[in-house]
PDB file of C-alpha atoms (C1' of nucleotides) in Angstrom:
ATOM      1  CA  MET S   1      31.055  -1.914  10.209  1.00  0.00           C
ATOM      2  CA  SER S   2      32.537  -4.393   7.487  1.00  0.00           C
ATOM      3  CA  ASP S   3      29.610  -6.497   8.895  1.00  0.00           C
ATOM      4  CA  VAL S   4      27.114  -4.902   6.268  1.00  0.00           C
ATOM      5  CA  LEU S   5      29.438  -6.052   3.700  1.00  0.00           C
ATOM      6  CA  GLU S   6      28.838 -10.020   4.970  1.00  0.00           C
ATOM      7  CA  ARG S   7      24.919  -9.379   5.086  1.00  0.00           C
ATOM      8  CA  ALA S   8      24.912  -8.013   2.013  1.00  0.00           C
ATOM      9  CA  ARG S   9      26.721 -10.701   0.240  1.00  0.00           C
ATOM     10  CA  GLY S  10      24.529 -13.266   2.203  1.00  0.00           C
ATOM     11  CA  LEU S  11      21.495 -11.784   1.036  1.00  0.00           C
ATOM     12  CA  LEU S  12      21.924 -12.374  -2.566  1.00  0.00           C
ATOM     13  CA  GLY S  13      20.496 -15.818  -3.798  1.00  0.00           C
ATOM     14  CA  ARG S  14      18.279 -15.317  -0.582  1.00  0.00           C
ATOM     15  CA  VAL S  15      13.997 -15.884  -1.527  1.00  0.00           C
ATOM     16  CA  LEU S  16      12.194 -12.296  -0.490  1.00  0.00           C
ATOM     17  CA  HIS S  17       8.703 -13.371  -0.286  1.00  0.00           C
ATOM     18  CA  ALA S  18       6.383 -10.388  -0.701  1.00  0.00           C
ATOM     19  CA  HIS S  19       2.489  -9.287  -0.890  1.00  0.00           C
ATOM     20  CA  GLY S  20       2.131 -12.760  -3.096  1.00  0.00           C
ATOM     21  CA  THR S  21       5.069 -13.097  -4.755  1.00  0.00           C
ATOM     22  CA  SER S  22       8.905 -14.640  -4.024  1.00  0.00           C
ATOM     23  CA  ILE S  23      11.936 -13.126  -5.667  1.00  0.00           C
ATOM     24  CA  VAL S  24      15.252 -14.294  -5.571  1.00  0.00           C
ATOM     25  CA  ILE S  25      18.014 -11.740  -4.812  1.00  0.00           C
ATOM     26  CA  THR S  26      20.812 -10.588  -7.390  1.00  0.00           C
ATOM     27  CA  GLU S  27      21.536  -7.520  -6.876  1.00  0.00           C
ATOM     28  CA  VAL S  28      22.455  -5.249  -3.735  1.00  0.00           C
ATOM     29  CA  GLU S  29      24.066  -2.637  -2.228  1.00  0.00           C
ATOM     30  CA  ALA S  30      25.226  -1.548   1.219  1.00  0.00           C
ATOM     31  CA  TYR S  31      25.267   1.172   3.576  1.00  0.00           C
ATOM     32  CA  GLY S  32      27.128   1.659   6.195  1.00  0.00           C
ATOM     33  CA  GLY S  33      24.214   3.812   8.648  1.00  0.00           C
ATOM     34  CA  THR S  34      26.528   6.197  11.140  1.00  0.00           C
ATOM     35  CA  GLN S  35      29.884   5.211   9.282  1.00  0.00           C
ATOM     36  CA  ASP S  36      29.003   6.028   5.888  1.00  0.00           C
ATOM     37  CA  PRO S  37      27.968   9.959   4.853  1.00  0.00           C
ATOM     38  CA  ALA S  38      26.366   8.072   1.941  1.00  0.00           C
ATOM     39  CA  SER S  39      23.503   6.326   3.798  1.00  0.00           C
ATOM     40  CA  HIS S  40      20.320   8.188   5.144  1.00  0.00           C
ATOM     41  CA  ALA S  41      20.835   7.154   8.485  1.00  0.00           C
ATOM     42  CA  TYR S  42      24.241   9.147   8.345  1.00  0.00           C
ATOM     43  CA  THR S  43      22.061  11.785  10.272  1.00  0.00           C
ATOM     44  CA  ARG S  44      19.280  10.844  12.162  1.00  0.00           C
ATOM     45  CA  THR S  45      16.193  12.140  11.019  1.00  0.00           C
ATOM     46  CA  PRO S  46      12.579  10.537  11.497  1.00  0.00           C
ATOM     47  CA  ARG S  47      12.792   9.188   8.224  1.00  0.00           C
ATOM     48  CA  SER S  48      15.951   7.193   9.229  1.00  0.00           C
ATOM     49  CA  GLU S  49      14.896   6.056  12.530  1.00  0.00           C
ATOM     50  CA  ILE S  50      14.138   3.034  11.633  1.00  0.00           C
ATOM     51  CA  MET S  51      17.851   2.054  11.029  1.00  0.00           C
ATOM     52  CA  TYR S  52      18.568   2.993  14.245  1.00  0.00           C
ATOM     53  CA  GLY S  53      17.071  -0.073  15.712  1.00  0.00           C
ATOM     54  CA  PRO S  54      17.224  -3.876  16.085  1.00  0.00           C
ATOM     55  CA  PRO S  55      17.952  -5.717  12.679  1.00  0.00           C
ATOM     56  CA  TRP S  56      15.817  -7.609  10.094  1.00  0.00           C
ATOM     57  CA  ARG S  57      13.354  -4.754   9.905  1.00  0.00           C
ATOM     58  CA  LEU S  58      12.318  -3.458   6.274  1.00  0.00           C
ATOM     59  CA  TYR S  59      13.458  -0.062   5.735  1.00  0.00           C
ATOM     60  CA  VAL S  60      11.179   1.626   2.561  1.00  0.00           C
ATOM     61  CA  TYR S  61      11.585   5.426   1.949  1.00  0.00           C
ATOM     62  CA  ARG S  62      10.357   7.179  -1.672  1.00  0.00           C
ATOM     63  CA  SER S  63      12.570   8.216  -4.044  1.00  0.00           C
ATOM     64  CA  TYR S  64      12.132  10.558  -6.348  1.00  0.00           C
ATOM     65  CA  GLY S  65       8.426  11.129  -5.340  1.00  0.00           C
ATOM     66  CA  ILE S  66       7.022   8.269  -7.369  1.00  0.00           C
ATOM     67  CA  HIS S  67       9.358   5.068  -6.551  1.00  0.00           C
ATOM     68  CA  HIS S  68       9.459   2.978  -3.299  1.00  0.00           C
ATOM     69  CA  CYS S  69      12.486   1.059  -2.201  1.00  0.00           C
ATOM     70  CA  ALA S  70      13.282  -1.288   0.192  1.00  0.00           C
ATOM     71  CA  ASN S  71      15.735  -2.136   2.387  1.00  0.00           C
ATOM     72  CA  VAL S  72      17.124  -4.596   4.986  1.00  0.00           C
ATOM     73  CA  VAL S  73      18.330  -3.300   8.335  1.00  0.00           C
ATOM     74  CA  THR S  74      21.176  -5.273   9.384  1.00  0.00           C
ATOM     75  CA  GLY S  75      21.889  -3.407  12.426  1.00  0.00           C
ATOM     76  CA  PRO S  76      24.116  -3.611  15.288  1.00  0.00           C
ATOM     77  CA  THR S  77      21.443  -1.475  16.976  1.00  0.00           C
ATOM     78  CA  GLU S  78      22.369   2.136  17.270  1.00  0.00           C
ATOM     79  CA  GLN S  79      25.304   1.593  14.184  1.00  0.00           C
ATOM     80  CA  ALA S  80      22.045   2.029  11.332  1.00  0.00           C
ATOM     81  CA  ALA S  81      23.445  -0.228   8.589  1.00  0.00           C
ATOM     82  CA  ALA S  82      20.950  -1.222   5.953  1.00  0.00           C
ATOM     83  CA  VAL S  83      21.500  -3.052   2.794  1.00  0.00           C
ATOM     84  CA  LEU S  84      19.353  -1.926  -0.528  1.00  0.00           C
ATOM     85  CA  LEU S  85      17.800  -4.693  -2.417  1.00  0.00           C
ATOM     86  CA  ARG S  86      18.617  -3.512  -5.627  1.00  0.00           C
ATOM     87  CA  ALA S  87      16.943  -6.360  -8.293  1.00  0.00           C
ATOM     88  CA  GLY S  88      16.239  -9.887  -7.868  1.00  0.00           C
ATOM     89  CA  ARG S  89      14.382 -12.726 -10.502  1.00  0.00           C
ATOM     90  CA  VAL S  90      10.734 -13.411  -9.349  1.00  0.00           C
ATOM     91  CA  VAL S  91      10.580 -17.020  -9.260  1.00  0.00           C
ATOM     92  CA  ALA S  92       6.646 -17.300  -7.871  1.00  0.00           C
ATOM     93  CA  GLY S  93       3.762 -14.932  -8.013  1.00  0.00           C
ATOM     94  CA  LEU S  94       4.405 -14.411 -11.725  1.00  0.00           C
ATOM     95  CA  ASP S  95       1.087 -13.368 -12.636  1.00  0.00           C
ATOM     96  CA  VAL S  96       0.821 -10.801  -9.466  1.00  0.00           C
ATOM     97  CA  ALA S  97       4.228  -9.337 -10.505  1.00  0.00           C
ATOM     98  CA  ARG S  98       3.399  -9.019 -14.468  1.00  0.00           C
ATOM     99  CA  ASP S  99       0.283  -7.499 -13.439  1.00  0.00           C
ATOM    100  CA  ARG S 100       2.005  -4.938 -10.985  1.00  0.00           C
ATOM    101  CA  ARG S 101       4.910  -4.095 -14.084  1.00  0.00           C
ATOM    102  CA  PRO S 102       2.177  -3.844 -17.253  1.00  0.00           C
ATOM    103  CA  GLY S 103       4.550  -4.861 -20.488  1.00  0.00           C
ATOM    104  CA  VAL S 104       7.316  -5.724 -18.690  1.00  0.00           C
ATOM    105  CA  PRO S 105       9.441  -9.086 -20.167  1.00  0.00           C
ATOM    106  CA  ASP S 106       9.828 -11.456 -16.987  1.00  0.00           C
ATOM    107  CA  HIS S 107      13.914 -11.010 -16.124  1.00  0.00           C
ATOM    108  CA  ARG S 108      13.305  -7.087 -16.015  1.00  0.00           C
ATOM    109  CA  LEU S 109      10.025  -7.312 -13.496  1.00  0.00           C
ATOM    110  CA  ALA S 110      12.732  -6.725 -10.235  1.00  0.00           C
ATOM    111  CA  SER S 111      15.179  -5.068 -12.237  1.00  0.00           C
ATOM    112  CA  GLY S 112      16.201  -1.812  -9.879  1.00  0.00           C
ATOM    113  CA  PRO S 113      15.252  -1.112  -6.457  1.00  0.00           C
ATOM    114  CA  GLY S 114      12.377   0.881  -7.525  1.00  0.00           C
ATOM    115  CA  ASN S 115      11.163  -1.987  -9.918  1.00  0.00           C
ATOM    116  CA  LEU S 116      11.718  -4.469  -7.151  1.00  0.00           C
ATOM    117  CA  ALA S 117       9.369  -3.186  -4.733  1.00  0.00           C
ATOM    118  CA  ARG S 118       6.925  -2.441  -7.362  1.00  0.00           C
ATOM    119  CA  ALA S 119       6.796  -5.739  -8.476  1.00  0.00           C
ATOM    120  CA  ALA S 120       7.150  -7.184  -4.639  1.00  0.00           C
ATOM    121  CA  GLY S 121       4.256  -4.826  -3.993  1.00  0.00           C
ATOM    122  CA  ILE S 122       6.225  -3.059  -1.232  1.00  0.00           C
ATOM    123  CA  ASP S 123       5.314   0.350   0.147  1.00  0.00           C
ATOM    124  CA  LEU S 124       5.310   2.402   3.074  1.00  0.00           C
ATOM    125  CA  ASP S 125       3.112   0.352   5.053  1.00  0.00           C
ATOM    126  CA  ASP S 126       5.627  -2.389   4.935  1.00  0.00           C
ATOM    127  CA  LEU S 127       8.176  -0.089   7.045  1.00  0.00           C
ATOM    128  CA  GLY S 128       9.070  -1.970   9.913  1.00  0.00           C
ATOM    129  CA  THR S 129       8.302  -4.857   9.290  1.00  0.00           C
ATOM    130  CA  ASP S 130       9.724  -7.810  10.880  1.00  0.00           C
ATOM    131  CA  LEU S 131      11.228 -10.171   7.902  1.00  0.00           C
ATOM    132  CA  LEU S 132      11.773 -12.840   9.620  1.00  0.00           C
ATOM    133  CA  GLY S 133       8.496 -13.270  10.799  1.00  0.00           C
ATOM    134  CA  ASP S 134       5.133 -14.815   9.373  1.00  0.00           C
ATOM    135  CA  GLY S 135       4.311 -11.347   7.995  1.00  0.00           C
ATOM    136  CA  PRO S 136       3.390 -10.228   4.292  1.00  0.00           C
ATOM    137  CA  VAL S 137       6.860  -9.582   3.896  1.00  0.00           C
ATOM    138  CA  ARG S 138       9.922 -11.926   4.805  1.00  0.00           C
ATOM    139  CA  LEU S 139      12.786 -13.353   4.143  1.00  0.00           C
ATOM    140  CA  GLY S 140      13.018 -17.506   2.943  1.00  0.00           C
ATOM    141  CA  ASP S 141      15.884 -20.238   1.911  1.00  0.00           C
ATOM    142  CA  ARG S 142      19.018 -19.143   0.534  1.00  0.00           C
ATOM    143  CA  GLU S 143      20.859 -20.955  -2.505  1.00  0.00           C
ATOM    144  CA  ALA S 144      24.383 -19.806  -2.347  1.00  0.00           C
ATOM    145  CA  PRO S 145      25.248 -18.088  -5.307  1.00  0.00           C
ATOM    146  CA  GLY S 146      27.821 -19.358  -7.899  1.00  0.00           C
ATOM    147  CA  SER S 147      29.353 -16.394  -8.535  1.00  0.00           C
ATOM    148  CA  VAL S 148      29.427 -12.732  -6.751  1.00  0.00           C
ATOM    149  CA  SER S 149      30.782  -9.338  -8.778  1.00  0.00           C
ATOM    150  CA  ALA S 150      31.384  -5.845  -6.273  1.00  0.00           C
ATOM    151  CA  GLY S 151      31.210  -2.582  -7.708  1.00  0.00           C
ATOM    152  CA  PRO S 152      30.678   1.123  -6.872  1.00  0.00           C
ATOM    153  CA  ARG S 153      27.082   1.726  -5.645  1.00  0.00           C
ATOM    154  CA  VAL S 154      24.611   3.264  -8.076  1.00  0.00           C
ATOM    155  CA  GLY S 155      23.778   7.070  -8.647  1.00  0.00           C
ATOM    156  CA  VAL S 156      25.372   8.244  -4.979  1.00  0.00           C
ATOM    157  CA  THR S 157      27.088  11.528  -4.787  1.00  0.00           C
ATOM    158  CA  ARG S 158      29.225  10.617  -1.987  1.00  0.00           C
ATOM    159  CA  GLU S 159      31.564   7.939  -1.182  1.00  0.00           C
ATOM    160  CA  ALA S 160      30.819   7.065  -4.830  1.00  0.00           C
ATOM    161  CA  ASP S 161      33.737   5.056  -4.858  1.00  0.00           C
ATOM    162  CA  ARG S 162      33.414   2.250  -2.572  1.00  0.00           C
ATOM    163  CA  PRO S 163      32.280  -0.954  -3.878  1.00  0.00           C
ATOM    164  CA  TRP S 164      29.965  -1.932  -1.726  1.00  0.00           C
ATOM    165  CA  ARG S 165      27.866  -2.996  -4.933  1.00  0.00           C
ATOM    166  CA  PHE S 166      27.485  -6.426  -4.879  1.00  0.00           C
ATOM    167  CA  TRP S 167      25.620  -8.674  -7.641  1.00  0.00           C
ATOM    168  CA  ILE S 168      25.353 -12.573  -8.761  1.00  0.00           C
ATOM    169  CA  THR S 169      27.694 -12.506 -11.990  1.00  0.00           C
ATOM    170  CA  GLY S 170      26.432 -12.479 -15.391  1.00  0.00           C
ATOM    171  CA  ASP S 171      22.630 -12.747 -14.091  1.00  0.00           C
ATOM    172  CA  LEU S 172      20.241 -11.023 -16.272  1.00  0.00           C
ATOM    173  CA  THR S 173      17.958  -9.430 -13.553  1.00  0.00           C
ATOM    174  CA  VAL S 174      21.010  -6.768 -12.672  1.00  0.00           C
ATOM    175  CA  SER S 175      20.496  -3.399 -13.270  1.00  0.00           C
ATOM    176  CA  ALA S 176      22.912  -1.324 -15.247  1.00  0.00           C
ATOM    177  CA  TYR S 177      25.583   0.729 -13.461  1.00  0.00           C
ATOM    178  CA  ARG S 178      25.224   4.518 -13.733  1.00  0.00           C
ATOM    179  CA  ARG S 179      27.619   7.094 -11.349  1.00  0.00           C
ATOM    180  CA  SER S 180      25.677  10.038 -10.191  1.00  0.00           C
ATOM    181  CA  PRO S 181      26.177  12.984 -12.462  1.00  0.00           C
ATOM    182  CA  ARG S 182      27.561  15.029  -8.861  1.00  0.00           C
ATOM    183  CA  ALA S 183      29.555  12.748  -7.951  1.00  0.00           C
ATOM    184  CA  PRO S 184      33.506  13.639  -8.190  1.00  0.00           C
ATOM    185  CA  SER S 185      34.708  12.583 -10.819  1.00  0.00           C
ATOM    186  CA  SER S 186      37.026   9.583 -10.034  1.00  0.00           C
TER     187      SER S 186
ATOM    188  C1'  DA G   1       7.524  28.799   5.214  1.00  0.00           C
ATOM    189  C1'  DA G   2      10.835  28.247   0.610  1.00  0.00           C
ATOM    190  C1'  DC G   3      14.496  25.785  -1.579  1.00  0.00           C
ATOM    191  C1'  DA G   4      17.374  22.459  -3.016  1.00  0.00           C
ATOM    192  C1'  DT G   5      18.431  17.603  -3.494  1.00  0.00           C
ATOM    193  C1'  DG G   6      17.935  12.592  -4.748  1.00  0.00           C
ATOM    194  C1'  DA G   7      20.322   4.964  -3.095  1.00  0.00           C
ATOM    195  C1'  DT G   8      15.516   6.527  -9.922  1.00  0.00           C
ATOM    196  C1'  DT G   9      13.116   5.455 -14.407  1.00  0.00           C
ATOM    197  C1'  DC G  10      11.993   5.789 -18.896  1.00  0.00           C
ATOM    198  C1'  DG G  11      11.385   7.633 -23.553  1.00  0.00           C
ATOM    199  C1'  DC G  12      14.007   9.803 -27.003  1.00  0.00           C
ATOM    200  C1'  DT G  13      17.961  10.351 -29.700  1.00  0.00           C
TER     201       DT G  13
ATOM    202  C1'  DG N   1      23.922   8.105 -23.856  1.00  0.00           C
ATOM    203  C1'  DC N   2      21.273  12.308 -21.808  1.00  0.00           C
ATOM    204  C1'  DG N   3      17.559  14.428 -19.622  1.00  0.00           C
ATOM    205  C1'  DA N   4      13.155  15.344 -17.674  1.00  0.00           C
ATOM    206  C1'  DA N   5       9.217  13.992 -14.518  1.00  0.00           C
ATOM    207  C1'  DT N   6       8.115  14.704  -9.346  1.00  0.00           C
ATOM    208  C1'  DC N   7       7.147  15.129  -4.327  1.00  0.00           C
ATOM    209  C1'  DA N   8       8.420  13.896   0.051  1.00  0.00           C
ATOM    210  C1'  DT N   9      12.100  14.756   3.299  1.00  0.00           C
ATOM    211  C1'  DG N  10      15.809  17.424   5.096  1.00  0.00           C
ATOM    212  C1'  DT N  11      17.979  21.896   5.178  1.00  0.00           C
ATOM    213  C1'  DT N  12      17.988  26.749   5.579  1.00  0.00           C
ATOM    214  C1'  DG N  13      15.749  31.565   6.961  1.00  0.00           C
TER     215       DG N  13
END
DNA sequence: AACATGATTCGCT
DNA sequence: GCGAATCATGTTG
């Protein structure tokens, strides 16, 4: 189970190539699947089915009816662990990303999970994509980040205190922490 | 078939 | 800092 934490940290600094953009991942959150009450995969449903399969595939879900969020399934198979991509820095395809998010300053283009998916052009059509293949969404090289910080996950009500959110210390693109109003007071 | 609930964002105070 | 928007998904009757 702690495997997903290593995978989460290992995704920081890695490049995501998606639909004409390249984004360096700067902030992630780990979800422990069947072992984690906060995970969508805690209960197996049609929506979460993809996470029970092989790792390195893309799990995309709709949030609040409007936004899309992108996750990397980390496995092992049947454990359904995944890592939510929360923020990144657009390093290529800036013009494309700007078109997708008009009026937003560059360092905010992919700040926040819904915004990252938007800037990357990721939606439900990309569900299940093999991120190690050479499709329209794939993972590329990694440049090890200098310093990594950890803290509680944003917006979750259950297990709200697990420090399973990781980000590159001091990076401008990292989104703000906000505890769920429904989470029990820490 | 109806109800409750978000792994969020944006705008206003 | 706070609250509304908005609808697919999961849960309950």
